[in-house]
Amino acid sequence: MNKINRFSACYIVPPALWQALFFLGPLLFLCALSFWRVEFFRLQPDFTFANWQKVYAQSYFWRAFGVTVVFASVGAVLTSIIAFPAAFHIAFRLSPSARRLALMALGVPFFTSYLVRIYSWQVYLGDFGVINTLLVRVGLESTQMLNTAFGTFVGYVTLCLPLVILLQVFGFSQVDRQLLSTAHNLGCGPFRVVFAVVIPRARAGLTLAILFAFILIFGDFASPIYLGGATSQTLSILITDLTKAGQQWPRAAVVAVTMVVTLLTVAFAALRFAYRGEE
Amino acid sequence: MSDKTRSPRRLFLQRAAVLGGAVSMPMIFTASKTHAAATLNFLAWYGNGEPDVVGAFEEAHNVKVKSKYYTGGDNMLALISQSPPGTYDVILSDAEYVTQLHQANYLEKLNPEDYPFDDFFPEFRRFPVPGFWERNDLYAVPVSFGFLGLTYNMDVIDAKAARSYELLWRDSVKGKVGHFDWGLPNIGCLSLYDGNKSPFDINAAAFQNLEKTTLSLRPQVKGFFDYGGVLSSLRNGEVQVMCGIGDWISGVLEKDGAPITTVVPKEGGIQFTEGLGIGKKSGNIELARKLIQYLTSPEGQTRKALMQAYPTAVPNRKAWKKLMRENPAEAKRARMNLNDDNMIKDIRAGRIQLRRLPVQQSLESWNDLWIEYKNA
């Protein structure tokens, strides 16, 4: 019995220790920091609610909160819609060897820094960039893409698309292939097969994909700054504003804690939906 | 083998080598210590500790200038306040933050006799921003300055239109106005547009007007950028006009052939000034003094004026003469030509106000306005 206990401890303790050191510890420190004060650019331990009152009283904080939630929701749904045909094709149409190759290829974008990928979009999206130059050449009017919400969403899709496709493929792997052919044999058209069989059966994977996209977009800083021109203020931009102006790390901590609580709430709700009725 | 069986000559050589080695070791260590370069810790804006500025000084004094770069005065103050006293030997700071450095007792007192104030233009001898001089005590020496006004693309905007900040509200530049993401200089320029002669020293009513003026500009704005973003957006034409920046950014583009320039509109411009001081409890006061002497000498000032990271004007008149002699084209471009229209003439004409921290409001109120503006 003791041997079994020690054996299981070997499995349980390291990840628990890891979580405590690198997740729980910093999170608790972040919470504590939100009650500190700044005195002449130096953080002073304290227990004051002044930072919470100050941040929550600002209309721009709630505006940034709303923009961030809307952007993350729209970005997550948009990325999932764009990813769906590719994931469907990889999961159901490709041979096992081609599927392995396609899944490996999805890891290639991660070989380059996300920031570099975002900067490279500027070359394409600029007023005099590649896309607008081509548009003008074929007789169309050039259109503003960089430093707009459109630019921001291009960045979000760049950030999330490979991961969302991977998770959707994982979701489709849970679908019993027999059900597809049965539905087809019973006279279901292709769209009905997708909506009546594939999506409900792959619900967990699809929900996880949307959730991860939401989480990544919710905290993203590079896209709204470098492709959106900071024209739509998100909470991540607000955090940098607060730390730059007067080193207000405690106020930035208030924003960060609010973000963590929002993400945890969304994550628990999404997981509940994903695995509802599976017990 | 016993000692007796060894050859006496061989034994002598062995022992002599050991003895000689033992005696010379301390000399080797002493010698290497003598030739090892000392280190001078320099806290500065990016580029000031690079070889194109301090390389000759490092060679002349056998010293390594170890630079810690910051982005913005708040960041600089945070770095100092969170480090043990004596961490930084020399500190380069914007004038308004020199005030705060002095208030926090982060600067050593300097001896005015050590620095070439007689060679400076009179405006910089007893520099009026608090913190540089307190009564007759000197704490920081001005080393460079520049003007912030209206920066625009000469290919698409007429010079006549750029005579006033009013240009920013014109339909022709809707969606083409950009901002360097720092509130103080931007709001300062808009305060000048509002007619405030002292743009940072305004009463509550004037501040309320300024809020309205600032927020009314928001529909024109293309974006808020960091240093790299400002360069690329002006270069590629995404942004055609900006206020609150100056030759320190547009000069980089202008030298590179881009049709970008900065002018001081009729409402006036804002002057930023950089000062050098010695960090409290520095362990290298002598070398720190020599670095400041070098950077305020004609040689150091010329290098500072031509630095690759961002060009600035310098307060040493002899450096202007040196620049006119050695690089007349840049002296003309940077308006540091004694025989021509130049920056000192602008100051004397009363067109330029010093950038400083808000006097009647807190800096926090101005920062809040900037965040509000960005979110509008």
PDB file of N, CA, C and O in Angstrom, chain A residues 1 20 25 37-38 61 90 94 116-117 147 154 156 169 187 230-231 235-236 243 258 266:
ATOM      1  N   MET A   1       0.836  -1.214   0.000  1.00  0.00           N
ATOM      2  CA  MET A   1       0.000   0.000   0.000  1.00  0.00           C
ATOM      3  C   MET A   1       0.866   1.256   0.000  1.00  0.00           C
ATOM      4  O   MET A   1       0.642   2.193  -0.759  1.00  0.00           O
ATOM      5  N   ALA A  20       1.560  25.171  -8.243  1.00  0.00           N
ATOM      6  CA  ALA A  20       1.631  26.060  -7.077  1.00  0.00           C
ATOM      7  C   ALA A  20       2.671  27.147  -7.296  1.00  0.00           C
ATOM      8  O   ALA A  20       2.446  28.326  -6.998  1.00  0.00           O
ATOM      9  N   GLY A  25       0.949  30.720  -7.128  1.00  0.00           N
ATOM     10  CA  GLY A  25       1.791  31.730  -6.445  1.00  0.00           C
ATOM     11  C   GLY A  25       1.705  33.078  -7.128  1.00  0.00           C
ATOM     12  O   GLY A  25       1.316  34.080  -6.504  1.00  0.00           O
ATOM     13  N   ARG A  37       0.055  50.137  -2.911  1.00  0.00           N
ATOM     14  CA  ARG A  37       0.012  51.520  -3.407  1.00  0.00           C
ATOM     15  C   ARG A  37       1.377  51.869  -4.011  1.00  0.00           C
ATOM     16  O   ARG A  37       2.363  51.171  -3.765  1.00  0.00           O
ATOM     17  N   VAL A  38       1.379  52.936  -4.806  1.00  0.00           N
ATOM     18  CA  VAL A  38       2.638  53.390  -5.421  1.00  0.00           C
ATOM     19  C   VAL A  38       3.035  54.706  -4.772  1.00  0.00           C
ATOM     20  O   VAL A  38       2.225  55.630  -4.711  1.00  0.00           O
ATOM     21  N   PHE A  61     -12.491  52.156 -18.611  1.00  0.00           N
ATOM     22  CA  PHE A  61     -12.210  50.759 -18.255  1.00  0.00           C
ATOM     23  C   PHE A  61     -13.338  49.863 -18.742  1.00  0.00           C
ATOM     24  O   PHE A  61     -13.112  48.811 -19.369  1.00  0.00           O
ATOM     25  N   ILE A  90      -9.332  17.634 -43.287  1.00  0.00           N
ATOM     26  CA  ILE A  90      -8.206  16.871 -42.721  1.00  0.00           C
ATOM     27  C   ILE A  90      -8.729  15.627 -42.002  1.00  0.00           C
ATOM     28  O   ILE A  90      -8.188  14.527 -42.140  1.00  0.00           O
ATOM     29  N   LEU A  94      -8.828  13.197 -45.835  1.00  0.00           N
ATOM     30  CA  LEU A  94      -7.429  12.836 -46.115  1.00  0.00           C
ATOM     31  C   LEU A  94      -7.120  11.408 -45.669  1.00  0.00           C
ATOM     32  O   LEU A  94      -7.725  10.891 -44.719  1.00  0.00           O
ATOM     33  N   VAL A 116       6.691  38.657 -35.333  1.00  0.00           N
ATOM     34  CA  VAL A 116       7.218  38.785 -36.701  1.00  0.00           C
ATOM     35  C   VAL A 116       6.094  38.563 -37.704  1.00  0.00           C
ATOM     36  O   VAL A 116       5.967  39.287 -38.699  1.00  0.00           O
ATOM     37  N   ARG A 117       5.235  37.571 -37.423  1.00  0.00           N
ATOM     38  CA  ARG A 117       4.117  37.303 -38.339  1.00  0.00           C
ATOM     39  C   ARG A 117       3.176  38.504 -38.408  1.00  0.00           C
ATOM     40  O   ARG A 117       2.677  38.873 -39.463  1.00  0.00           O
ATOM     41  N   ASN A 147      -4.400  49.401 -39.271  1.00  0.00           N
ATOM     42  CA  ASN A 147      -4.845  50.316 -38.219  1.00  0.00           C
ATOM     43  C   ASN A 147      -6.361  50.443 -38.178  1.00  0.00           C
ATOM     44  O   ASN A 147      -6.909  51.532 -37.976  1.00  0.00           O
ATOM     45  N   VAL A 154      -7.479  40.257 -38.529  1.00  0.00           N
ATOM     46  CA  VAL A 154      -6.511  39.477 -39.319  1.00  0.00           C
ATOM     47  C   VAL A 154      -5.437  38.926 -38.370  1.00  0.00           C
ATOM     48  O   VAL A 154      -5.045  37.760 -38.451  1.00  0.00           O
ATOM     49  N   TYR A 156      -5.769  38.382 -35.112  1.00  0.00           N
ATOM     50  CA  TYR A 156      -6.361  37.366 -34.234  1.00  0.00           C
ATOM     51  C   TYR A 156      -6.438  36.003 -34.936  1.00  0.00           C
ATOM     52  O   TYR A 156      -6.128  34.971 -34.342  1.00  0.00           O
ATOM     53  N   VAL A 169      -9.905  19.139 -35.391  1.00  0.00           N
ATOM     54  CA  VAL A 169      -9.580  17.795 -35.898  1.00  0.00           C
ATOM     55  C   VAL A 169      -9.670  16.794 -34.748  1.00  0.00           C
ATOM     56  O   VAL A 169     -10.212  15.691 -34.902  1.00  0.00           O
ATOM     57  N   GLY A 187     -30.415   8.794 -46.259  1.00  0.00           N
ATOM     58  CA  GLY A 187     -30.908   9.859 -47.130  1.00  0.00           C
ATOM     59  C   GLY A 187     -30.561  11.269 -46.699  1.00  0.00           C
ATOM     60  O   GLY A 187     -31.089  12.232 -47.254  1.00  0.00           O
ATOM     61  N   ALA A 230      -4.061  50.584 -32.229  1.00  0.00           N
ATOM     62  CA  ALA A 230      -4.593  50.953 -30.903  1.00  0.00           C
ATOM     63  C   ALA A 230      -5.828  51.832 -31.014  1.00  0.00           C
ATOM     64  O   ALA A 230      -6.141  52.594 -30.104  1.00  0.00           O
ATOM     65  N   THR A 231      -6.512  51.751 -32.156  1.00  0.00           N
ATOM     66  CA  THR A 231      -7.710  52.580 -32.321  1.00  0.00           C
ATOM     67  C   THR A 231      -8.879  52.019 -31.509  1.00  0.00           C
ATOM     68  O   THR A 231      -9.767  52.757 -31.109  1.00  0.00           O
ATOM     69  N   LEU A 235      -8.271  45.627 -23.076  1.00  0.00           N
ATOM     70  CA  LEU A 235      -7.761  45.621 -21.699  1.00  0.00           C
ATOM     71  C   LEU A 235      -6.246  45.445 -21.664  1.00  0.00           C
ATOM     72  O   LEU A 235      -5.569  45.992 -20.792  1.00  0.00           O
ATOM     73  N   SER A 236      -5.692  44.676 -22.612  1.00  0.00           N
ATOM     74  CA  SER A 236      -4.235  44.494 -22.606  1.00  0.00           C
ATOM     75  C   SER A 236      -3.528  45.813 -22.894  1.00  0.00           C
ATOM     76  O   SER A 236      -2.472  46.098 -22.325  1.00  0.00           O
ATOM     77  N   THR A 243       0.731  50.979 -16.657  1.00  0.00           N
ATOM     78  CA  THR A 243       2.090  50.768 -16.137  1.00  0.00           C
ATOM     79  C   THR A 243       3.038  51.851 -16.636  1.00  0.00           C
ATOM     80  O   THR A 243       3.972  52.227 -15.944  1.00  0.00           O
ATOM     81  N   THR A 258      -9.276  41.173 -13.062  1.00  0.00           N
ATOM     82  CA  THR A 258     -10.599  41.164 -13.707  1.00  0.00           C
ATOM     83  C   THR A 258     -10.571  40.271 -14.947  1.00  0.00           C
ATOM     84  O   THR A 258     -11.516  39.511 -15.205  1.00  0.00           O
ATOM     85  N   VAL A 266     -15.729  32.227 -18.148  1.00  0.00           N
ATOM     86  CA  VAL A 266     -16.032  31.763 -19.507  1.00  0.00           C
ATOM     87  C   VAL A 266     -15.570  30.316 -19.682  1.00  0.00           C
ATOM     88  O   VAL A 266     -16.289  29.479 -20.250  1.00  0.00           O
TER      89      VAL A 266
END
